[in-house]
């Protein structure tokens, strides 16, 4: 350890000596560089006087008369620079010390000049040009006057002590240089902790045996992992781990050694580590030992770990990083300032001192190595950015501003006394600047200091190509603005305007209001034509100590008086700008208040009141008689420190209370053993308040157990099973609140229950105690009766992590169409200006926030229902949700259109396209005709339509394309959602489809509603089950299906016109079955007759040759339909045997019908007559011409045909 430290100390001393010698040599050679041919030798310049400034303890030398450049050379030789004036105090000290030294009036050179770049003023030592004290109309526009001096006497309108620019060597009066001894400007780099870094891709010394890493750091927050430097892929490195110094000894961060002490915040700290591989390691903070490192951790990894990032990218990953973890992980960025990073071994060093102060490159102090600065900003040691400050003036525009991403553009404006309002706006000079949606830059503002991203009074962004900020009664002094481009910007313009109020009247011209003492019988005799000065009365209040609130009231009397109060000067109620204040103004310090309305009861209040004179105006536009006015002062409460916390009595309200930004009020409550639930509740009042709670010690903004920051001043904290003991409560606000009471109470245990039914949220009413396991979703909703100015949905309190999603309608004013109208040419024929009628547009918005503190803010919500889903990302408990809104006074309710319905299915589309595109009406589409076929707005290629490749499109082919699953679902959804809104699964499932769809599978967010994006996914993944060539969907193509419209039948094996599934005997014609059945029925009937007759009497007999009986038998057998050949004479039947002997049948099987039988005549008439027409429901076969053919009756030879099933049958 000893030799290494001594070697490094020697190297540092040697470096310093080399730098001093170099400066000295430069100072000797400086005269050779002078451009003044008549310049005197710098050796002739003398030091006339030396003094020490008591305010900064710096040494100053007064030089003899010389030019600016000669004086600057001498200053370097004196280990200093021409003086840098930092403020009014230093400027005044220089005047008093040197401007009249030795009773001689002397103009003084200071170190400011713009000789390198006209208008770009720089201090000699490199300090940014911030403070200025120009004389009237200075600096001048003379291009030769590049050097600045302090005037010691009046120079026209330039007063003593003010600055003026001159040429380098003025001949009309002498100027004396003032030297400030010191090292000059020291620069550092500020890293944002997000993506700022320095990358050094150079060969480095070998540090495998010994390494020392040191750096200067300054951090406002030391939490987390902040890498100062690291080599390559998980190589050696130095970083801050939760405030402690840590060394990267291997891949695993959890095994890295850390120091035993931590660094302080907001101050420069020298941190270092020394490692001798395998034997020794130690941390140092500000040169003091901060912990030994175990021998097993004294490794010096070379940065070639082989992480996935490096392996997959194929890059070398051997760079040195400053401000970020190495190449193996794009993470753990440093947040704060870094300077003087040095890495050394026994013989070599690489040191990054950041002397440049500008640009995107930095160099190694010892070797020719270069580092590339990515995002980090140049700053002075105090954090002030290194930038050229540009002054803004009231009612003047500064244009043509440009900058690159990450630049720091610095501006300032001087706010004078009695400035009542200040406005600054910035915009991009382009015709369509309002269409620039992305945020082009961030702007940070600071009163009296140069702001940055983590220390500022106000933050603004440019949205839609425009930024506008306004202040009411801004503080007197310098307002600084830093613009940081998020992308390269060009042609940025900045305009500023200040309104300066008139000075107030003399106090003896106004009435003083004493705390709590009413002033009665006040009358204003106004009326039409009365001058303004006669319609107003002025009062004032002299505040001698800080107040929590100052309130002025008027009451009693008759008429109508209005009231206003202001700091700085009297209010101007009849002026244009009076009374306008936005939320930002109130947050930054309210300086005026006003109240108006019918009657004389008016109240105005200012909060966080500082000592001074406050002016009140009572005024009227008519008359106000006999009113009373009184001022009330509310002094700051006594419980502003934790040790002064007020103990609350359970169940007893304490108050009323008021508060303002910056006021902290502490309370406490003692919770006994066995308490089931503790609740702390704010009620009544107005404004905005927040609660924080913690056991045994006072909570803070960042250190608490429970908190509530719901909108308004009605916050509440409640939780089950509180730990017994003293619970401390912090009441605070970022704005103001008043008339609030606080109550602590012990309640019964609260158990959250949720059955899945959406819970309605009412305006301003909280739903508390919400609990849910991770992954569960809870549904809420709000129902707005009419459009609102805004809708806010907020969750807070409790524990866990969640997110919110709200879906509903907002008011669309059609501004996009309005701007599109102006983009076109006004002379365009038929072009009309878009209407201004607002419409409802559906939106889905996710919350912003952290943990359980989430918020959704919606501008101009439409009337109707907003669905709200609370998704538990982690287990949540004791969470509160609240919705609040304000109805609009200017927007009429939106009438919801009737629910859309499906009026056209895919068959209708196919039929419409076939009918409209079939020009020749031949029932087919040619290739030329098919060119114009459109399905769902898209043209269809002929090859896609012609599935059988016959060169023509049949209706079935067109129907198949129209009813593909993707075309069908898009057609149905577009009709149900003409404006791309989500459609419920219930409505989608109620439609009739040709294909099968499962909407639950694509409901990605499980909200039982289907969006356009989800339909697009379904269209890609669905399977077409519809087949236009299988009309009944039974899987048998129509060409092979004898029953194309019957899904239960496809074959008719016996040709009887009845499908096999419905046929009694598919292989036997039904006519034969029916005939056989009839014969069997007749036989059974005959047997019954015989039995019946035999049972009556043996004498009875049957006359079988009766014509009537034979005719009946004939009809039953349907023999009249047989061919003539079967009709023969009936053989003579034997006489019936009365003794019931067996009947002997004739041998022949042919029944002969007698010629004189009348049945024969009837049969002939039927044969020559028209045959019976088949029923329309009877189906036939399709022939090659597309006609339906049928033989009826079967076997008769009678052929019937028709074009389709809707037509009657006709014979061939």
Coordinates of N, CA and C in Angstrom, one line a residue, residues 95-274:
X95 N -14.8 48.3 -7.6 CA -14.9 49.8 -7.7 C -14.3 50.5 -6.5
X96 N -14.6 50.0 -5.3 CA -14.2 50.7 -4.1 C -12.7 50.5 -3.9
X97 N -12.1 49.4 -4.4 CA -10.7 49.0 -4.1 C -9.8 49.6 -5.1
X98 N -10.1 49.5 -6.4 CA -9.2 49.8 -7.5 C -9.6 51.0 -8.4
X99 N -10.8 51.3 -8.5 CA -11.2 52.4 -9.5 C -10.7 53.8 -9.1
X100 N -10.5 54.0 -7.8 CA -9.9 55.3 -7.4 C -8.7 55.1 -6.5
X101 N -7.9 54.1 -6.9 CA -6.7 53.8 -6.1 C -5.7 55.0 -6.3
X102 N -5.1 55.4 -5.2 CA -4.1 56.4 -5.2 C -4.7 57.7 -5.7
X103 N -6.0 57.9 -5.4 CA -6.8 59.1 -5.8 C -6.7 59.4 -7.2
X104 N -6.7 58.4 -8.1 CA -6.7 58.5 -9.5 C -7.8 57.7 -10.1
X105 N -8.7 58.3 -10.8 CA -9.8 57.6 -11.4 C -9.3 56.7 -12.5
X106 N -9.6 55.4 -12.4 CA -9.1 54.4 -13.3 C -10.2 53.5 -13.9
X107 N -10.3 53.4 -15.2 CA -11.2 52.4 -15.8 C -10.5 51.1 -15.7
X108 N -11.2 50.0 -15.4 CA -10.7 48.7 -15.1 C -11.0 47.7 -16.1
X109 N -10.0 47.0 -16.7 CA -10.2 45.8 -17.6 C -10.7 44.7 -16.7
X110 N -11.8 44.0 -17.1 CA -12.2 42.7 -16.5 C -12.0 41.7 -17.6
X111 N -12.2 40.4 -17.2 CA -11.8 39.3 -18.1 C -12.9 38.9 -19.1
X112 N -13.8 39.8 -19.4 CA -14.9 39.5 -20.4 C -14.6 40.0 -21.8
X113 N -14.8 39.2 -22.8 CA -14.6 39.6 -24.2 C -15.4 38.6 -25.1
X114 N -15.6 39.1 -26.3 CA -16.2 38.3 -27.4 C -15.3 38.3 -28.6
X115 N -14.0 38.4 -28.5 CA -13.1 38.5 -29.6 C -13.1 37.2 -30.5
X116 N -13.4 36.0 -29.9 CA -13.5 34.8 -30.6 C -14.7 34.7 -31.5
X117 N -15.8 35.2 -31.0 CA -17.1 35.1 -31.7 C -18.0 36.2 -31.3
X118 N -18.3 37.1 -32.2 CA -19.1 38.3 -31.9 C -20.4 38.0 -31.2
X119 N -20.5 38.6 -30.1 CA -21.7 38.4 -29.3 C -21.7 37.3 -28.3
X120 N -20.7 36.4 -28.5 CA -20.5 35.2 -27.6 C -19.4 35.6 -26.5
X121 N -19.9 36.2 -25.4 CA -19.0 36.7 -24.4 C -18.5 35.5 -23.5
X122 N -17.2 35.5 -23.3 CA -16.5 34.5 -22.4 C -15.6 35.2 -21.4
X123 N -15.6 34.6 -20.2 CA -14.6 35.1 -19.2 C -13.2 34.5 -19.5
X124 N -12.2 35.3 -19.1 CA -10.8 34.9 -19.4 C -10.5 33.5 -18.8
X125 N -11.0 33.2 -17.7 CA -10.7 32.0 -17.0 C -11.6 30.8 -17.4
X126 N -12.6 31.1 -18.4 CA -13.5 30.0 -18.8 C -14.8 29.9 -18.1
X127 N -15.0 30.7 -17.1 CA -16.2 30.7 -16.3 C -17.4 31.1 -17.2
X128 N -18.5 30.4 -17.2 CA -19.7 30.8 -18.0 C -20.1 32.3 -17.7
X129 N -20.5 33.0 -18.7 CA -20.9 34.4 -18.6 C -22.4 34.4 -18.1
X130 N -22.5 34.7 -16.8 CA -23.9 34.7 -16.2 C -24.2 36.1 -15.7
X131 N -23.4 36.5 -14.7 CA -23.7 37.9 -14.1 C -23.3 38.9 -15.1
X132 N -24.0 40.0 -15.2 CA -23.7 41.1 -16.1 C -24.1 42.4 -15.4
X133 N -23.4 43.5 -15.8 CA -23.8 44.8 -15.3 C -23.6 45.9 -16.3
X134 N -24.1 45.7 -17.5 CA -23.9 46.6 -18.6 C -24.5 48.0 -18.3
X135 N -23.8 48.9 -18.9 CA -24.3 50.3 -18.9 C -25.4 50.4 -19.9
X136 N -26.1 51.6 -19.9 CA -27.2 51.9 -20.8 C -26.7 51.6 -22.3
X137 N -27.6 50.9 -23.0 CA -27.3 50.7 -24.5 C -26.0 49.9 -24.7
X138 N -25.6 49.1 -23.8 CA -24.4 48.3 -23.9 C -24.7 46.9 -23.8
X139 N -23.9 46.0 -24.5 CA -22.7 46.3 -25.3 C -23.1 46.9 -26.7
X140 N -22.3 47.7 -27.3 CA -22.6 48.4 -28.5 C -22.4 47.4 -29.7
X141 N -22.9 47.8 -30.8 CA -22.8 47.0 -32.0 C -21.5 47.2 -32.8
X142 N -20.6 47.9 -32.3 CA -19.3 48.2 -33.0 C -18.5 46.9 -33.0
X143 N -18.2 46.4 -34.2 CA -17.5 45.1 -34.3 C -16.1 45.0 -33.8
X144 N -15.5 46.2 -33.6 CA -14.1 46.2 -33.0 C -14.1 46.3 -31.5
X145 N -15.2 46.6 -30.9 CA -15.2 46.7 -29.4 C -15.6 45.3 -28.8
X146 N -14.5 44.6 -28.6 CA -14.7 43.2 -28.1 C -14.3 43.0 -26.7
X147 N -13.8 44.0 -25.9 CA -13.2 43.9 -24.6 C -13.9 44.8 -23.6
X148 N -14.2 44.3 -22.4 CA -15.1 44.9 -21.5 C -14.3 45.5 -20.3
X149 N -14.7 46.7 -19.9 CA -14.1 47.4 -18.7 C -15.2 47.9 -17.8
X150 N -14.9 48.2 -16.6 CA -15.8 48.8 -15.7 C -15.5 50.3 -15.7
X151 N -16.5 51.1 -16.0 CA -16.4 52.6 -16.0 C -16.2 53.1 -14.6
X152 N -15.2 54.0 -14.4 CA -14.9 54.5 -13.1 C -15.6 55.9 -13.0
X153 N -15.9 56.5 -14.1 CA -16.6 57.8 -14.1 C -17.8 57.8 -15.1
X154 N -18.6 58.8 -15.1 CA -19.6 58.9 -16.1 C -19.1 59.0 -17.5
X155 N -19.6 58.1 -18.4 CA -19.3 58.1 -19.8 C -20.6 58.3 -20.6
X156 N -21.0 59.5 -20.6 CA -22.3 59.8 -21.3 C -23.4 59.2 -20.4
X157 N -24.2 58.2 -20.9 CA -25.2 57.7 -20.1 C -24.8 56.4 -19.3
X158 N -23.5 56.1 -19.4 CA -22.9 54.9 -18.7 C -22.5 55.4 -17.3
X159 N -23.1 54.9 -16.3 CA -22.8 55.3 -14.9 C -21.6 54.6 -14.4
X160 N -20.9 55.2 -13.4 CA -19.8 54.5 -12.7 C -20.2 53.2 -12.2
X161 N -19.3 52.2 -12.4 CA -19.6 50.8 -12.0 C -20.3 50.0 -13.0
X162 N -20.8 50.6 -14.1 CA -21.4 49.8 -15.2 C -20.3 49.4 -16.2
X163 N -20.7 48.5 -17.0 CA -19.8 47.9 -18.0 C -19.9 48.5 -19.4
X164 N -18.8 48.6 -20.1 CA -18.8 49.1 -21.4 C -17.8 48.3 -22.2
X165 N -18.0 48.1 -23.5 CA -17.1 47.4 -24.3 C -16.2 48.4 -25.2
X166 N -14.9 48.0 -25.3 CA -14.0 48.9 -26.0 C -13.2 48.0 -27.0
X167 N -12.4 48.7 -27.8 CA -11.4 48.0 -28.6 C -10.2 47.6 -27.7
X168 N -9.3 46.7 -28.2 CA -8.3 46.1 -27.4 C -7.3 47.2 -26.7
X169 N -7.0 48.2 -27.5 CA -6.0 49.2 -26.9 C -6.5 50.6 -27.3
X170 N -7.5 51.1 -26.5 CA -8.1 52.4 -26.7 C -7.0 53.5 -26.5
X171 N -7.1 54.5 -27.4 CA -6.1 55.6 -27.4 C -6.6 56.8 -26.7
X172 N -7.9 56.9 -26.4 CA -8.4 58.1 -25.8 C -8.4 58.2 -24.3
X173 N -8.2 57.1 -23.6 CA -8.0 57.1 -22.2 C -7.4 55.7 -21.8
X174 N -6.6 55.7 -20.7 CA -6.0 54.5 -20.2 C -7.0 53.6 -19.5
X175 N -6.7 52.3 -19.6 CA -7.5 51.3 -18.9 C -6.5 50.4 -18.1
X176 N -6.8 50.0 -16.9 CA -5.9 49.3 -16.0 C -6.5 47.9 -15.8
X177 N -5.7 46.8 -16.0 CA -6.2 45.5 -15.8 C -6.2 45.1 -14.3
X178 N -7.2 44.2 -14.0 CA -7.3 43.7 -12.6 C -7.1 42.2 -12.7
X179 N -6.2 41.6 -12.0 CA -5.9 40.2 -12.1 C -6.5 39.5 -10.8
X180 N -7.2 38.4 -11.0 CA -7.7 37.5 -9.9 C -6.8 36.3 -9.9
X181 N -6.1 36.1 -8.8 CA -5.2 34.9 -8.7 C -6.0 33.7 -8.4
X182 N -5.7 32.6 -9.2 CA -6.5 31.4 -9.0 C -6.3 30.5 -10.2
X183 N -6.8 29.2 -10.0 CA -6.6 28.3 -11.1 C -7.6 28.5 -12.3
X184 N -8.5 29.4 -12.2 CA -9.5 29.5 -13.3 C -10.6 28.6 -13.1
X185 N -11.4 28.5 -14.2 CA -12.6 27.7 -14.2 C -12.3 26.2 -14.1
X186 N -13.0 25.5 -13.3 CA -12.9 24.1 -13.2 C -14.2 23.5 -13.6
X187 N -14.2 22.6 -14.6 CA -15.4 22.0 -15.1 C -15.6 20.6 -14.6
X188 N -16.9 20.2 -14.6 CA -17.2 18.8 -14.3 C -18.3 18.4 -15.3
X189 N -18.7 17.2 -15.2 CA -19.8 16.7 -16.0 C -20.9 16.2 -15.1
X190 N -22.2 16.5 -15.5 CA -23.3 16.1 -14.8 C -24.0 15.0 -15.6
X191 N -24.3 13.9 -14.9 CA -25.0 12.7 -15.5 C -26.4 12.6 -14.9
X192 N -27.4 12.3 -15.8 CA -28.8 12.3 -15.4 C -29.3 11.0 -14.8
X193 N -28.5 10.0 -14.7 CA -28.9 8.7 -14.1 C -29.9 7.9 -15.0
X194 N -30.1 8.4 -16.2 CA -31.0 7.7 -17.2 C -30.2 7.1 -18.3
X195 N -29.5 7.9 -19.1 CA -28.7 7.3 -20.2 C -27.4 8.1 -20.5
X196 N -27.0 9.0 -19.6 CA -25.8 9.8 -19.8 C -24.6 8.9 -19.5
X197 N -23.5 9.1 -20.3 CA -22.3 8.3 -20.1 C -21.2 8.9 -21.0
X198 N -20.0 8.4 -20.7 CA -18.8 8.6 -21.5 C -18.2 7.3 -21.9
X199 N -17.9 7.1 -23.2 CA -17.4 5.8 -23.7 C -16.0 6.1 -24.2
X200 N -15.0 5.3 -23.7 CA -13.6 5.5 -24.1 C -13.2 4.2 -24.8
X201 N -13.1 4.2 -26.1 CA -12.7 3.0 -26.8 C -11.2 3.1 -27.3
X202 N -10.3 3.0 -26.3 CA -8.9 3.1 -26.5 C -8.2 2.0 -25.8
X203 N -6.9 1.8 -26.2 CA -6.1 0.9 -25.5 C -5.7 1.5 -24.1
X204 N -5.8 0.7 -23.1 CA -5.5 1.2 -21.7 C -4.3 0.4 -21.1
X205 N -3.7 1.0 -20.1 CA -2.6 0.3 -19.4 C -3.0 -1.0 -18.9
X206 N -2.0 -1.9 -18.6 CA -2.3 -3.2 -18.0 C -2.5 -3.0 -16.4
X207 N -3.7 -3.3 -16.0 CA -3.9 -3.2 -14.5 C -4.1 -4.5 -13.9
X208 N -3.5 -5.6 -14.4 CA -3.8 -6.9 -13.9 C -3.3 -7.2 -12.5
X209 N -2.2 -6.4 -12.1 CA -1.6 -6.7 -10.8 C -1.9 -5.6 -9.7
X210 N -2.0 -4.4 -10.2 CA -2.2 -3.3 -9.2 C -3.1 -2.3 -9.9
X211 N -4.1 -1.7 -9.2 CA -5.0 -0.7 -9.8 C -5.4 0.2 -8.6
X212 N -5.4 1.5 -8.9 CA -6.0 2.5 -8.1 C -7.0 3.3 -8.9
X213 N -8.3 3.4 -8.4 CA -9.3 4.1 -9.1 C -9.8 5.2 -8.2
X214 N -9.7 6.5 -8.6 CA -10.2 7.6 -7.8 C -11.0 8.5 -8.6
X215 N -11.9 9.3 -8.0 CA -12.8 10.2 -8.6 C -13.3 11.2 -7.6
X216 N -13.8 12.4 -8.1 CA -14.5 13.3 -7.3 C -16.0 13.2 -7.7
X217 N -16.9 13.1 -6.8 CA -18.3 12.9 -7.1 C -19.1 13.9 -6.2
X218 N -20.3 14.3 -6.7 CA -21.2 15.1 -5.9 C -22.6 14.6 -6.3
X219 N -23.3 14.1 -5.3 CA -24.6 13.5 -5.6 C -25.7 14.1 -4.7
X220 N -26.9 14.4 -5.2 CA -28.0 14.8 -4.5 C -28.8 13.6 -3.9
X221 N -28.6 12.5 -4.4 CA -29.3 11.3 -4.0 C -28.4 10.1 -4.2
X222 N -28.0 9.4 -3.1 CA -27.1 8.3 -3.2 C -27.7 6.9 -3.1
X223 N -29.0 6.9 -3.3 CA -29.7 5.6 -3.3 C -29.5 4.8 -4.6
X224 N -29.6 3.5 -4.5 CA -29.4 2.7 -5.7 C -28.0 2.4 -6.1
X225 N -27.8 1.9 -7.3 CA -26.4 1.6 -7.8 C -26.1 2.7 -8.8
X226 N -25.0 3.4 -8.5 CA -24.5 4.5 -9.4 C -23.0 4.2 -9.7
X227 N -22.8 3.7 -11.0 CA -21.5 3.4 -11.4 C -20.7 4.6 -11.8
X228 N -19.5 4.8 -11.2 CA -18.6 5.9 -11.6 C -17.9 5.5 -12.8
X229 N -17.3 4.3 -12.8 CA -16.6 3.7 -14.0 C -16.6 2.2 -13.9
X230 N -16.5 1.6 -15.1 CA -16.3 0.2 -15.2 C -15.6 -0.2 -16.5
X231 N -14.8 -1.2 -16.6 CA -14.1 -1.6 -17.8 C -14.9 -2.8 -18.4
X232 N -15.2 -2.6 -19.7 CA -15.7 -3.7 -20.5 C -16.9 -4.4 -20.0
X233 N -16.8 -5.8 -20.1 CA -17.9 -6.7 -19.8 C -17.7 -7.2 -18.4
X234 N -18.3 -6.5 -17.4 CA -18.2 -6.9 -16.0 C -16.7 -6.9 -15.5
X235 N -15.9 -5.9 -15.9 CA -14.5 -5.8 -15.4 C -14.5 -5.0 -14.2
X236 N -13.2 -4.6 -13.8 CA -13.0 -3.8 -12.6 C -13.8 -2.4 -12.7
X237 N -14.2 -1.9 -11.6 CA -14.9 -0.7 -11.6 C -15.2 -0.2 -10.2
X238 N -15.6 1.1 -10.1 CA -15.9 1.8 -8.8 C -17.3 2.4 -8.9
X239 N -18.1 2.2 -7.8 CA -19.5 2.7 -7.9 C -20.0 3.0 -6.5
X240 N -21.1 3.7 -6.4 CA -21.8 4.0 -5.1 C -23.0 3.1 -5.0
X241 N -23.0 2.3 -3.9 CA -24.1 1.4 -3.6 C -24.8 1.8 -2.4
X242 N -26.0 2.4 -2.5 CA -26.8 2.9 -1.4 C -26.0 3.8 -0.5
X243 N -25.1 4.7 -1.1 CA -24.4 5.6 -0.3 C -23.0 5.2 0.1
X244 N -22.7 3.9 -0.1 CA -21.4 3.3 0.3 C -20.6 3.1 -1.0
X245 N -19.3 3.2 -0.8 CA -18.4 3.0 -2.0 C -18.2 1.5 -2.2
X246 N -18.2 1.1 -3.5 CA -18.2 -0.4 -3.8 C -17.2 -0.6 -4.9
X247 N -16.6 -1.8 -4.9 CA -15.6 -2.1 -6.0 C -16.1 -3.4 -6.7
X248 N -16.0 -3.3 -8.1 CA -16.5 -4.4 -8.9 C -15.3 -5.4 -9.0
X249 N -15.5 -6.5 -8.2 CA -14.4 -7.5 -8.2 C -14.8 -8.8 -8.9
X250 N -16.0 -9.0 -9.3 CA -16.5 -10.1 -10.1 C -17.8 -9.8 -10.7
X251 N -18.4 -10.9 -11.3 CA -19.7 -10.7 -12.1 C -20.8 -10.3 -11.1
X252 N -20.9 -11.0 -10.0 CA -22.1 -10.9 -9.1 C -22.0 -9.6 -8.3
X253 N -22.9 -8.7 -8.4 CA -22.9 -7.4 -7.7 C -23.1 -7.7 -6.2
X254 N -23.9 -8.7 -5.9 CA -24.1 -9.0 -4.4 C -22.9 -9.4 -3.7
X255 N -21.8 -9.8 -4.4 CA -20.6 -10.2 -3.7 C -19.5 -9.2 -3.8
X256 N -19.8 -8.0 -4.3 CA -18.8 -6.9 -4.4 C -18.6 -6.4 -3.0
X257 N -17.3 -6.1 -2.6 CA -17.0 -5.5 -1.3 C -17.5 -4.0 -1.3
X258 N -17.9 -3.5 -0.2 CA -18.3 -2.1 0.0 C -17.6 -1.5 1.2
X259 N -17.6 -0.2 1.2 CA -16.9 0.5 2.3 C -17.7 0.5 3.6
X260 N -17.1 0.8 4.7 CA -17.8 0.7 6.0 C -18.4 2.1 6.4
X261 N -18.1 3.1 5.5 CA -18.8 4.4 5.7 C -19.4 4.9 4.4
X262 N -20.2 5.9 4.5 CA -20.9 6.4 3.4 C -20.5 7.8 3.0
X263 N -20.9 8.2 1.9 CA -20.5 9.6 1.5 C -21.7 10.5 1.8
X264 N -21.4 11.8 1.9 CA -22.4 12.8 2.1 C -23.0 13.3 0.8
X265 N -24.3 13.7 0.9 CA -24.9 14.2 -0.3 C -24.7 15.7 -0.4
X266 N -24.8 16.2 -1.7 CA -24.7 17.6 -2.0 C -23.4 18.2 -1.6
X267 N -22.3 17.5 -1.7 CA -21.0 18.0 -1.5 C -20.0 17.2 -2.3
X268 N -18.9 17.8 -2.7 CA -17.9 17.1 -3.5 C -17.1 16.2 -2.5
X269 N -17.0 14.9 -3.0 CA -16.3 13.9 -2.2 C -15.3 13.2 -3.0
X270 N -14.1 13.0 -2.5 CA -13.0 12.3 -3.2 C -13.1 10.8 -2.8
X271 N -13.4 9.9 -3.7 CA -13.5 8.5 -3.4 C -12.5 7.7 -4.2
X272 N -11.9 6.7 -3.6 CA -10.9 5.9 -4.3 C -10.8 4.5 -3.7
X273 N -10.2 3.6 -4.5 CA -10.0 2.2 -4.0 C -8.6 1.8 -4.6
X274 N -7.9 1.1 -3.7 CA -6.6 0.5 -4.1 C -6.7 -1.0 -4.0

